[in-house]
mmCIF file of C-alpha atoms and ligand atoms in Angstrom:
data_model
loop_
_atom_site.group_PDB
_atom_site.id
_atom_site.type_symbol
_atom_site.label_atom_id
_atom_site.label_comp_id
_atom_site.label_asym_id
_atom_site.label_seq_id
_atom_site.Cartn_x
_atom_site.Cartn_y
_atom_site.Cartn_z
ATOM 1 C CA MET R 10 -7.532 2.201 -84.346
ATOM 2 C CA LEU R 11 -8.648 0.110 -81.359
ATOM 3 C CA VAL R 12 -5.521 -0.930 -79.468
ATOM 4 C CA SER R 13 -4.543 -1.971 -75.981
ATOM 5 C CA ALA R 14 -3.429 0.868 -73.718
ATOM 6 C CA LYS R 15 0.020 -0.624 -73.181
ATOM 7 C CA GLU R 16 2.014 1.068 -75.901
ATOM 8 C CA MET R 17 0.421 4.508 -75.587
ATOM 9 C CA LEU R 18 1.068 4.506 -71.838
ATOM 10 C CA THR R 19 4.642 3.257 -72.116
ATOM 11 C CA LYS R 20 5.279 6.142 -74.513
ATOM 12 C CA ALA R 21 3.521 8.601 -72.211
ATOM 13 C CA LYS R 22 5.573 7.491 -69.225
ATOM 14 C CA ALA R 23 8.819 7.891 -71.186
ATOM 15 C CA GLY R 24 7.697 11.254 -72.597
ATOM 16 C CA LYS R 25 6.427 12.598 -69.251
ATOM 17 C CA TYR R 26 2.894 13.312 -70.365
ATOM 18 C CA ALA R 27 -0.400 11.554 -69.651
ATOM 19 C CA VAL R 28 -3.158 10.042 -71.759
ATOM 20 C CA GLY R 29 -6.697 10.949 -70.717
ATOM 21 C CA GLN R 30 -9.298 8.340 -69.952
ATOM 22 C CA PHE R 31 -12.682 9.859 -70.649
ATOM 23 C CA ASN R 32 -15.721 7.881 -69.571
ATOM 24 C CA ILE R 33 -18.494 7.385 -72.094
ATOM 25 C CA ASN R 34 -22.241 7.205 -71.512
ATOM 26 C CA ASN R 35 -23.845 7.096 -74.925
ATOM 27 C CA LEU R 36 -23.295 7.627 -78.635
ATOM 28 C CA GLU R 37 -22.872 11.417 -78.415
ATOM 29 C CA TRP R 38 -20.256 11.085 -75.684
ATOM 30 C CA THR R 39 -18.283 8.523 -77.647
ATOM 31 C CA LYS R 40 -18.419 10.486 -80.882
ATOM 32 C CA ALA R 41 -17.385 13.736 -79.149
ATOM 33 C CA ILE R 42 -14.348 12.140 -77.508
ATOM 34 C CA LEU R 43 -13.200 10.225 -80.595
ATOM 35 C CA LEU R 44 -13.470 13.308 -82.821
ATOM 36 C CA THR R 45 -11.595 15.463 -80.318
ATOM 37 C CA ALA R 46 -8.790 12.910 -80.081
ATOM 38 C CA GLN R 47 -8.517 12.806 -83.859
ATOM 39 C CA GLU R 48 -8.600 16.615 -84.225
ATOM 40 C CA ASN R 49 -5.830 16.940 -81.652
ATOM 41 C CA ASN R 50 -3.822 13.987 -82.886
ATOM 42 C CA SER R 51 -3.926 12.519 -79.393
ATOM 43 C CA PRO R 52 -4.123 8.952 -78.136
ATOM 44 C CA VAL R 53 -7.229 8.393 -76.021
ATOM 45 C CA ILE R 54 -8.773 5.890 -73.641
ATOM 46 C CA LEU R 55 -12.542 5.471 -73.548
ATOM 47 C CA GLY R 56 -13.578 4.419 -70.048
ATOM 48 C CA VAL R 57 -16.701 2.352 -69.432
ATOM 49 C CA SER R 58 -17.843 1.595 -65.902
ATOM 50 C CA GLU R 59 -19.954 -1.501 -65.324
ATOM 51 C CA GLY R 60 -22.980 0.720 -64.707
ATOM 52 C CA ALA R 61 -22.435 2.663 -67.937
ATOM 53 C CA GLY R 62 -21.955 -0.645 -69.744
ATOM 54 C CA LYS R 63 -25.341 -1.855 -68.495
ATOM 55 C CA TYR R 64 -26.933 1.468 -69.404
ATOM 56 C CA MET R 65 -25.630 1.127 -72.970
ATOM 57 C CA CYS R 66 -27.109 -2.394 -73.297
ATOM 58 C CA GLY R 67 -24.024 -4.359 -72.336
ATOM 59 C CA PHE R 68 -20.333 -4.518 -73.149
ATOM 60 C CA LYS R 69 -20.876 -6.045 -76.583
ATOM 61 C CA THR R 70 -23.086 -3.166 -77.700
ATOM 62 C CA VAL R 71 -20.423 -0.743 -76.479
ATOM 63 C CA ALA R 72 -17.500 -2.560 -78.119
ATOM 64 C CA ASP R 73 -19.342 -2.926 -81.416
ATOM 65 C CA MET R 74 -20.432 0.719 -81.373
ATOM 66 C CA VAL R 75 -16.901 1.944 -80.666
ATOM 67 C CA LYS R 76 -15.343 -0.254 -83.354
ATOM 68 C CA ALA R 77 -17.921 0.803 -85.934
ATOM 69 C CA MET R 78 -17.532 4.453 -85.012
ATOM 70 C CA ILE R 79 -13.744 4.323 -85.301
ATOM 71 C CA GLU R 80 -14.205 2.968 -88.793
ATOM 72 C CA SER R 81 -17.006 5.257 -89.939
ATOM 73 C CA LEU R 82 -15.425 8.428 -88.524
ATOM 74 C CA GLY R 83 -12.008 7.490 -89.939
ATOM 75 C CA ILE R 84 -10.294 7.645 -86.549
ATOM 76 C CA THR R 85 -6.597 6.840 -86.962
ATOM 77 C CA VAL R 86 -5.239 7.875 -83.539
ATOM 78 C CA PRO R 87 -4.754 5.039 -81.018
ATOM 79 C CA VAL R 88 -7.959 4.369 -79.065
ATOM 80 C CA ALA R 89 -8.225 1.967 -76.137
ATOM 81 C CA LEU R 90 -11.623 0.772 -74.936
ATOM 82 C CA HIS R 91 -11.159 0.246 -71.226
ATOM 83 C CA LEU R 92 -13.339 -1.240 -68.504
ATOM 84 C CA ASP R 93 -13.293 1.189 -65.566
ATOM 85 C CA HIS R 94 -13.352 -0.258 -62.022
ATOM 86 C CA GLY R 95 -14.229 -3.720 -63.232
ATOM 87 C CA SER R 96 -15.289 -6.503 -60.913
ATOM 88 C CA TYR R 97 -13.562 -9.862 -61.369
ATOM 89 C CA GLU R 98 -16.425 -11.262 -63.494
ATOM 90 C CA GLY R 99 -16.839 -7.935 -65.277
ATOM 91 C CA ALA R 100 -13.205 -7.992 -66.413
ATOM 92 C CA PHE R 101 -13.696 -11.345 -68.151
ATOM 93 C CA ASN R 102 -17.023 -10.291 -69.644
ATOM 94 C CA ALA R 103 -15.508 -7.105 -71.075
ATOM 95 C CA MET R 104 -12.594 -9.052 -72.571
ATOM 96 C CA ASP R 105 -15.023 -11.503 -74.185
ATOM 97 C CA ALA R 106 -17.052 -8.611 -75.594
ATOM 98 C CA GLY R 107 -14.054 -7.066 -77.372
ATOM 99 C CA PHE R 108 -12.636 -4.470 -74.964
ATOM 100 C CA SER R 109 -8.943 -3.810 -75.579
ATOM 101 C CA SER R 110 -8.127 -2.945 -71.976
ATOM 102 C CA VAL R 111 -9.588 -3.716 -68.550
ATOM 103 C CA MET R 112 -9.268 -2.485 -65.030
ATOM 104 C CA PHE R 113 -9.721 -5.092 -62.372
ATOM 105 C CA ASP R 114 -10.391 -3.160 -59.187
ATOM 106 C CA GLY R 115 -9.530 -5.538 -56.387
ATOM 107 C CA SER R 116 -8.734 -2.738 -53.956
ATOM 108 C CA HIS R 117 -11.627 -3.737 -51.671
ATOM 109 C CA TYR R 118 -10.223 -7.269 -51.240
ATOM 110 C CA GLY R 119 -7.339 -8.023 -48.910
ATOM 111 C CA ILE R 120 -3.969 -7.694 -50.643
ATOM 112 C CA GLU R 121 -3.562 -11.515 -50.997
ATOM 113 C CA GLU R 122 -6.894 -11.937 -52.748
ATOM 114 C CA ASN R 123 -6.293 -8.813 -54.831
ATOM 115 C CA ILE R 124 -3.000 -10.370 -55.992
ATOM 116 C CA GLU R 125 -4.525 -13.789 -56.806
ATOM 117 C CA LYS R 126 -7.420 -12.345 -58.768
ATOM 118 C CA THR R 127 -5.268 -9.761 -60.559
ATOM 119 C CA LYS R 128 -2.903 -12.568 -61.631
ATOM 120 C CA GLU R 129 -5.721 -14.514 -63.247
ATOM 121 C CA VAL R 130 -6.996 -11.432 -65.101
ATOM 122 C CA ILE R 131 -3.446 -10.755 -66.332
ATOM 123 C CA ARG R 132 -3.052 -14.343 -67.522
ATOM 124 C CA VAL R 133 -6.178 -14.272 -69.676
ATOM 125 C CA ALA R 134 -5.606 -10.693 -70.889
ATOM 126 C CA GLY R 135 -2.015 -11.528 -71.799
ATOM 127 C CA GLU R 136 -3.146 -14.331 -74.127
ATOM 128 C CA ARG R 137 -5.324 -11.822 -75.979
ATOM 129 C CA GLY R 138 -3.098 -8.738 -76.070
ATOM 130 C CA ILE R 139 -5.399 -6.840 -73.703
ATOM 131 C CA SER R 140 -3.887 -4.373 -71.223
ATOM 132 C CA VAL R 141 -4.679 -4.531 -67.508
ATOM 133 C CA GLU R 142 -4.982 -1.866 -64.827
ATOM 134 C CA ALA R 143 -4.959 -2.853 -61.165
ATOM 135 C CA GLU R 144 -5.724 -0.763 -58.114
ATOM 136 C CA VAL R 145 -4.220 -0.494 -54.669
ATOM 137 C CA GLY R 146 -5.806 1.717 -52.009
ATOM 138 C CA ALA R 147 -9.416 2.519 -52.817
ATOM 139 C CA ILE R 148 -10.115 5.824 -54.556
ATOM 140 C CA GLY R 149 -12.502 7.862 -52.458
ATOM 141 C CA GLY R 150 -15.987 8.990 -53.363
ATOM 142 C CA GLU R 151 -18.718 7.081 -55.038
ATOM 143 C CA GLU R 152 -18.761 5.759 -58.557
ATOM 144 C CA ASP R 153 -21.615 3.636 -59.786
ATOM 145 C CA GLY R 154 -22.409 2.465 -56.293
ATOM 146 C CA VAL R 155 -18.803 1.493 -55.547
ATOM 147 C CA VAL R 156 -17.819 3.587 -52.562
ATOM 148 C CA GLY R 157 -14.135 4.005 -51.810
ATOM 149 C CA GLY R 158 -12.739 5.431 -48.606
ATOM 150 C CA GLY R 159 -10.128 7.751 -50.138
ATOM 151 C CA GLU R 160 -7.216 5.698 -48.855
ATOM 152 C CA VAL R 161 -3.599 6.367 -49.493
ATOM 153 C CA ALA R 162 -1.952 3.316 -51.016
ATOM 154 C CA ASP R 163 0.902 1.444 -49.355
ATOM 155 C CA PRO R 164 3.929 1.759 -51.710
ATOM 156 C CA ASP R 165 5.078 -1.801 -50.904
ATOM 157 C CA GLU R 166 1.675 -3.200 -51.830
ATOM 158 C CA CYS R 167 1.872 -1.165 -55.050
ATOM 159 C CA LYS R 168 5.162 -2.843 -55.838
ATOM 160 C CA SER R 169 3.724 -6.339 -55.185
ATOM 161 C CA ILE R 170 0.882 -5.670 -57.629
ATOM 162 C CA ALA R 171 3.089 -3.899 -60.198
ATOM 163 C CA ASP R 172 5.466 -6.878 -60.204
ATOM 164 C CA LEU R 173 2.641 -9.198 -61.265
ATOM 165 C CA GLY R 174 2.900 -7.713 -64.746
ATOM 166 C CA VAL R 175 0.015 -5.259 -64.908
ATOM 167 C CA ASP R 176 0.313 -2.567 -67.575
ATOM 168 C CA MET R 177 -0.819 0.345 -65.403
ATOM 169 C CA LEU R 178 -1.417 0.856 -61.729
ATOM 170 C CA ALA R 179 -3.984 3.022 -59.978
ATOM 171 C CA ALA R 180 -2.914 3.984 -56.489
ATOM 172 C CA GLY R 181 -4.926 6.055 -54.056
ATOM 173 C CA ILE R 182 -3.050 9.258 -53.155
ATOM 174 C CA GLY R 183 -5.910 11.180 -51.568
ATOM 175 C CA ASN R 184 -7.802 11.517 -54.862
ATOM 176 C CA ILE R 185 -11.541 10.948 -54.990
ATOM 177 C CA HIS R 186 -14.188 10.576 -57.666
ATOM 178 C CA GLY R 187 -16.606 13.400 -58.320
ATOM 179 C CA VAL R 188 -16.345 16.995 -57.162
ATOM 180 C CA TYR R 189 -13.787 17.557 -54.374
ATOM 181 C CA PRO R 190 -15.085 18.823 -51.027
ATOM 182 C CA GLU R 191 -13.981 22.307 -49.952
ATOM 183 C CA ASN R 192 -11.799 20.931 -47.175
ATOM 184 C CA TRP R 193 -9.946 18.499 -49.460
ATOM 185 C CA LYS R 194 -6.300 18.231 -48.472
ATOM 186 C CA GLY R 195 -4.943 17.787 -52.002
ATOM 187 C CA LEU R 196 -2.899 14.983 -53.514
ATOM 188 C CA ASN R 197 -0.305 13.239 -51.394
ATOM 189 C CA PHE R 198 2.844 13.793 -53.477
ATOM 190 C CA ASP R 199 5.155 12.177 -50.902
ATOM 191 C CA VAL R 200 3.350 8.878 -51.309
ATOM 192 C CA LEU R 201 3.233 9.293 -55.088
ATOM 193 C CA GLU R 202 7.015 9.749 -55.104
ATOM 194 C CA GLN R 203 7.505 6.626 -53.015
ATOM 195 C CA ILE R 204 5.199 4.611 -55.274
ATOM 196 C CA GLN R 205 7.024 5.894 -58.337
ATOM 197 C CA GLU R 206 10.390 4.964 -56.815
ATOM 198 C CA LYS R 207 9.236 1.423 -56.070
ATOM 199 C CA THR R 208 7.447 0.787 -59.335
ATOM 200 C CA GLY R 209 9.949 2.348 -61.763
ATOM 201 C CA THR R 210 8.658 2.404 -65.327
ATOM 202 C CA MET R 211 5.102 1.341 -64.452
ATOM 203 C CA PRO R 212 2.581 3.899 -65.799
ATOM 204 C CA LEU R 213 0.627 5.210 -62.802
ATOM 205 C CA VAL R 214 -3.028 6.175 -63.032
ATOM 206 C CA LEU R 215 -4.674 9.163 -61.401
ATOM 207 C CA HIS R 216 -8.388 8.593 -60.894
ATOM 208 C CA GLY R 217 -10.799 11.361 -59.972
ATOM 209 C CA GLY R 218 -9.378 13.836 -62.491
ATOM 210 C CA THR R 219 -12.343 16.211 -62.143
ATOM 211 C CA GLY R 220 -11.541 19.313 -60.130
ATOM 212 C CA ILE R 221 -7.884 18.633 -59.320
ATOM 213 C CA PRO R 222 -6.112 22.002 -59.710
ATOM 214 C CA GLU R 223 -4.032 22.180 -62.904
ATOM 215 C CA GLU R 224 -0.746 22.630 -61.063
ATOM 216 C CA MET R 225 -1.365 19.463 -59.050
ATOM 217 C CA VAL R 226 -2.189 17.513 -62.192
ATOM 218 C CA LYS R 227 1.051 18.705 -63.815
ATOM 219 C CA LYS R 228 3.070 17.819 -60.750
ATOM 220 C CA ALA R 229 1.493 14.354 -60.597
ATOM 221 C CA ILE R 230 2.422 13.801 -64.254
ATOM 222 C CA SER R 231 6.002 14.908 -63.564
ATOM 223 C CA LEU R 232 6.086 12.313 -60.760
ATOM 224 C CA GLY R 233 5.082 9.365 -62.941
ATOM 225 C CA VAL R 234 1.337 9.596 -63.616
ATOM 226 C CA SER R 235 0.740 8.579 -67.260
ATOM 227 C CA LYS R 236 -3.048 8.212 -67.299
ATOM 228 C CA VAL R 237 -5.608 10.608 -65.834
ATOM 229 C CA ASN R 238 -9.262 9.612 -65.581
ATOM 230 C CA VAL R 239 -11.960 12.198 -66.179
ATOM 231 C CA ASN R 240 -15.648 11.502 -65.921
ATOM 232 C CA THR R 241 -17.682 13.977 -63.848
ATOM 233 C CA GLU R 242 -16.238 17.037 -65.598
ATOM 234 C CA CYS R 243 -17.666 16.015 -68.982
ATOM 235 C CA GLN R 244 -21.012 15.312 -67.312
ATOM 236 C CA LEU R 245 -21.024 18.779 -65.733
ATOM 237 C CA SER R 246 -20.084 20.478 -69.022
ATOM 238 C CA PHE R 247 -22.752 18.533 -70.891
ATOM 239 C CA ALA R 248 -25.418 19.337 -68.287
ATOM 240 C CA ALA R 249 -24.563 23.051 -68.127
ATOM 241 C CA ALA R 250 -24.691 23.478 -71.911
ATOM 242 C CA THR R 251 -27.955 21.556 -72.169
ATOM 243 C CA ARG R 252 -29.470 23.582 -69.316
ATOM 244 C CA LYS R 253 -28.483 26.841 -71.023
ATOM 245 C CA TYR R 254 -30.091 25.748 -74.295
ATOM 246 C CA ILE R 255 -33.355 24.906 -72.571
ATOM 247 C CA GLU R 256 -33.362 27.928 -70.270
ATOM 248 C CA GLU R 257 -32.938 30.150 -73.316
ATOM 249 C CA GLY R 258 -36.080 28.484 -74.678
ATOM 250 C CA LYS R 259 -34.262 27.199 -77.761
ATOM 251 C CA ASP R 260 -35.979 23.830 -77.611
ATOM 252 C CA GLN R 261 -39.235 25.682 -78.194
ATOM 253 C CA GLN R 262 -38.059 27.582 -81.249
ATOM 254 C CA GLY R 263 -38.582 25.935 -84.628
ATOM 255 C CA LYS R 264 -37.417 22.340 -84.458
ATOM 256 C CA GLY R 265 -35.181 23.010 -81.473
ATOM 257 C CA PHE R 266 -36.648 19.950 -79.767
ATOM 258 C CA ASP R 267 -35.024 17.642 -82.319
ATOM 259 C CA PRO R 268 -32.479 15.607 -80.296
ATOM 260 C CA ARG R 269 -29.858 16.341 -82.926
ATOM 261 C CA LYS R 270 -30.270 20.018 -82.028
ATOM 262 C CA LEU R 271 -31.109 19.635 -78.347
ATOM 263 C CA LEU R 272 -27.986 17.588 -77.615
ATOM 264 C CA ALA R 273 -25.636 19.591 -79.852
ATOM 265 C CA PRO R 274 -24.520 22.188 -77.257
ATOM 266 C CA GLY R 275 -23.759 19.418 -74.750
ATOM 267 C CA PHE R 276 -21.834 17.538 -77.404
ATOM 268 C CA GLU R 277 -19.733 20.625 -78.173
ATOM 269 C CA ALA R 278 -19.197 21.199 -74.452
ATOM 270 C CA ILE R 279 -17.782 17.681 -74.017
ATOM 271 C CA LYS R 280 -15.458 18.312 -76.960
ATOM 272 C CA ALA R 281 -14.194 21.535 -75.378
ATOM 273 C CA THR R 282 -13.592 19.859 -72.007
ATOM 274 C CA VAL R 283 -11.752 16.924 -73.579
ATOM 275 C CA LYS R 284 -9.568 19.251 -75.664
ATOM 276 C CA GLU R 285 -8.688 21.305 -72.599
ATOM 277 C CA LYS R 286 -7.692 18.152 -70.720
ATOM 278 C CA MET R 287 -5.615 16.789 -73.594
ATOM 279 C CA GLU R 288 -3.706 20.078 -73.665
ATOM 280 C CA LEU R 289 -3.202 19.989 -69.892
ATOM 281 C CA PHE R 290 -2.071 16.351 -69.932
ATOM 282 C CA GLY R 291 0.346 17.011 -72.828
ATOM 283 C CA SER R 292 -1.055 14.302 -75.121
ATOM 284 C CA VAL R 293 -1.773 16.599 -78.100
ATOM 285 C CA ASN R 294 0.195 15.495 -81.164
ATOM 286 C CA LYS R 295 1.404 12.351 -79.384
ATOM 287 C CA ALA R 296 -0.689 9.902 -81.423
HETATM 288 P P1 13P Q 328 -14.075 11.881 -61.925
HETATM 289 O O1 13P Q 328 -15.498 11.542 -62.152
HETATM 290 O O2 13P Q 328 -13.840 12.507 -60.597
HETATM 291 O O3 13P Q 328 -13.489 12.681 -63.035
HETATM 292 O O4 13P Q 328 -13.275 10.504 -61.860
HETATM 293 C C1 13P Q 328 -13.222 9.683 -62.993
HETATM 294 C C2 13P Q 328 -12.553 8.390 -62.707
HETATM 295 O O5 13P Q 328 -11.631 8.290 -61.947
HETATM 296 C C3 13P Q 328 -13.042 7.207 -63.420
HETATM 297 O O6 13P Q 328 -12.445 6.053 -62.978
#
C-alpha cells in the first residue's frame, strides 16, 4: 500500500522504534526492499534522491514502477515513496509525479528562507495528503553532489521548523552520509536530547545510517529518532556480492552472464542488509 509516511512515523515515535528509509536505484533495489518489508511485516520508506530519480528516467517512471510493483508483488505493508534531499522545485515535481512523501532540504538556505520555502511545500503537500520532511543543520558528506558540512543543528531553529507543521524533521547531530571517517566523533546525543525536548512528538530523522555503530543507533531511537536513512550500506552489500560472483568466474559458467543470474547475489545481499536494519530499528512486525 502506498501511503504517506505520517502515520507510520507517528506510530514509530509512540512505540520507540524507527522505520528505515532505504534508497532505491533501480528495479532490483526496489523489489528487494519491498519484498523484505513484506516478509518482515514492516513498514518501509523508499528513498529517491534527485540524482537517482534522473537515473531512473524521472520521478514519474519511479512512482509508476513502485505503484505497479506494490500491486504485482501483493505488498500489503505500508510503503511510503519519499523524495530524499529534494530541492524546492524537486519537491513539487515529485508530488506531481505521485510520490507520497517529500523531503524539502532547505538546510543550505538561511533559516528565514528555509522557513518560507518549507511552509509553501507543506501547504501544497497538505492539500494532497503527502508527508513532508524538513532539515535543519546540513548533514555532512556528499550525496548526489550536495555537500553538507556536518553541522550540528540549533535546537531552537529545529523548533521553529517543527512548528510549521512538518511531519518529520532531520537535524544534523554530527551524522554524515557515506562511510564514516576513522576519526569520527560519533553522534551528538546532548544536542539530540535538546532537539527532542523542544520538538516533543515530532518524529526525528537520522540521516547517514550507514556505519553508525548499533549501540548509537539504538540510543538515538530511544531519544526520539523514528526514521533512519540507509543508502550506502545497500550499495556496498550489492557491490561486494556482485564482485564475489564475478571473481569466482560464475558469469563465465553456463548462462551465468544472464542479468537475472548476474544480479541475483547482489539482490539477495540487499535483502539481507535491509532485514538486518529492520531488526535493529525495531520495525519488524509493526506494519
Ligand atoms: P548513507 O548513505 O550514509 O546510509 O545515508 C543515507 C541517507 O541519509 C539518505 O538521505
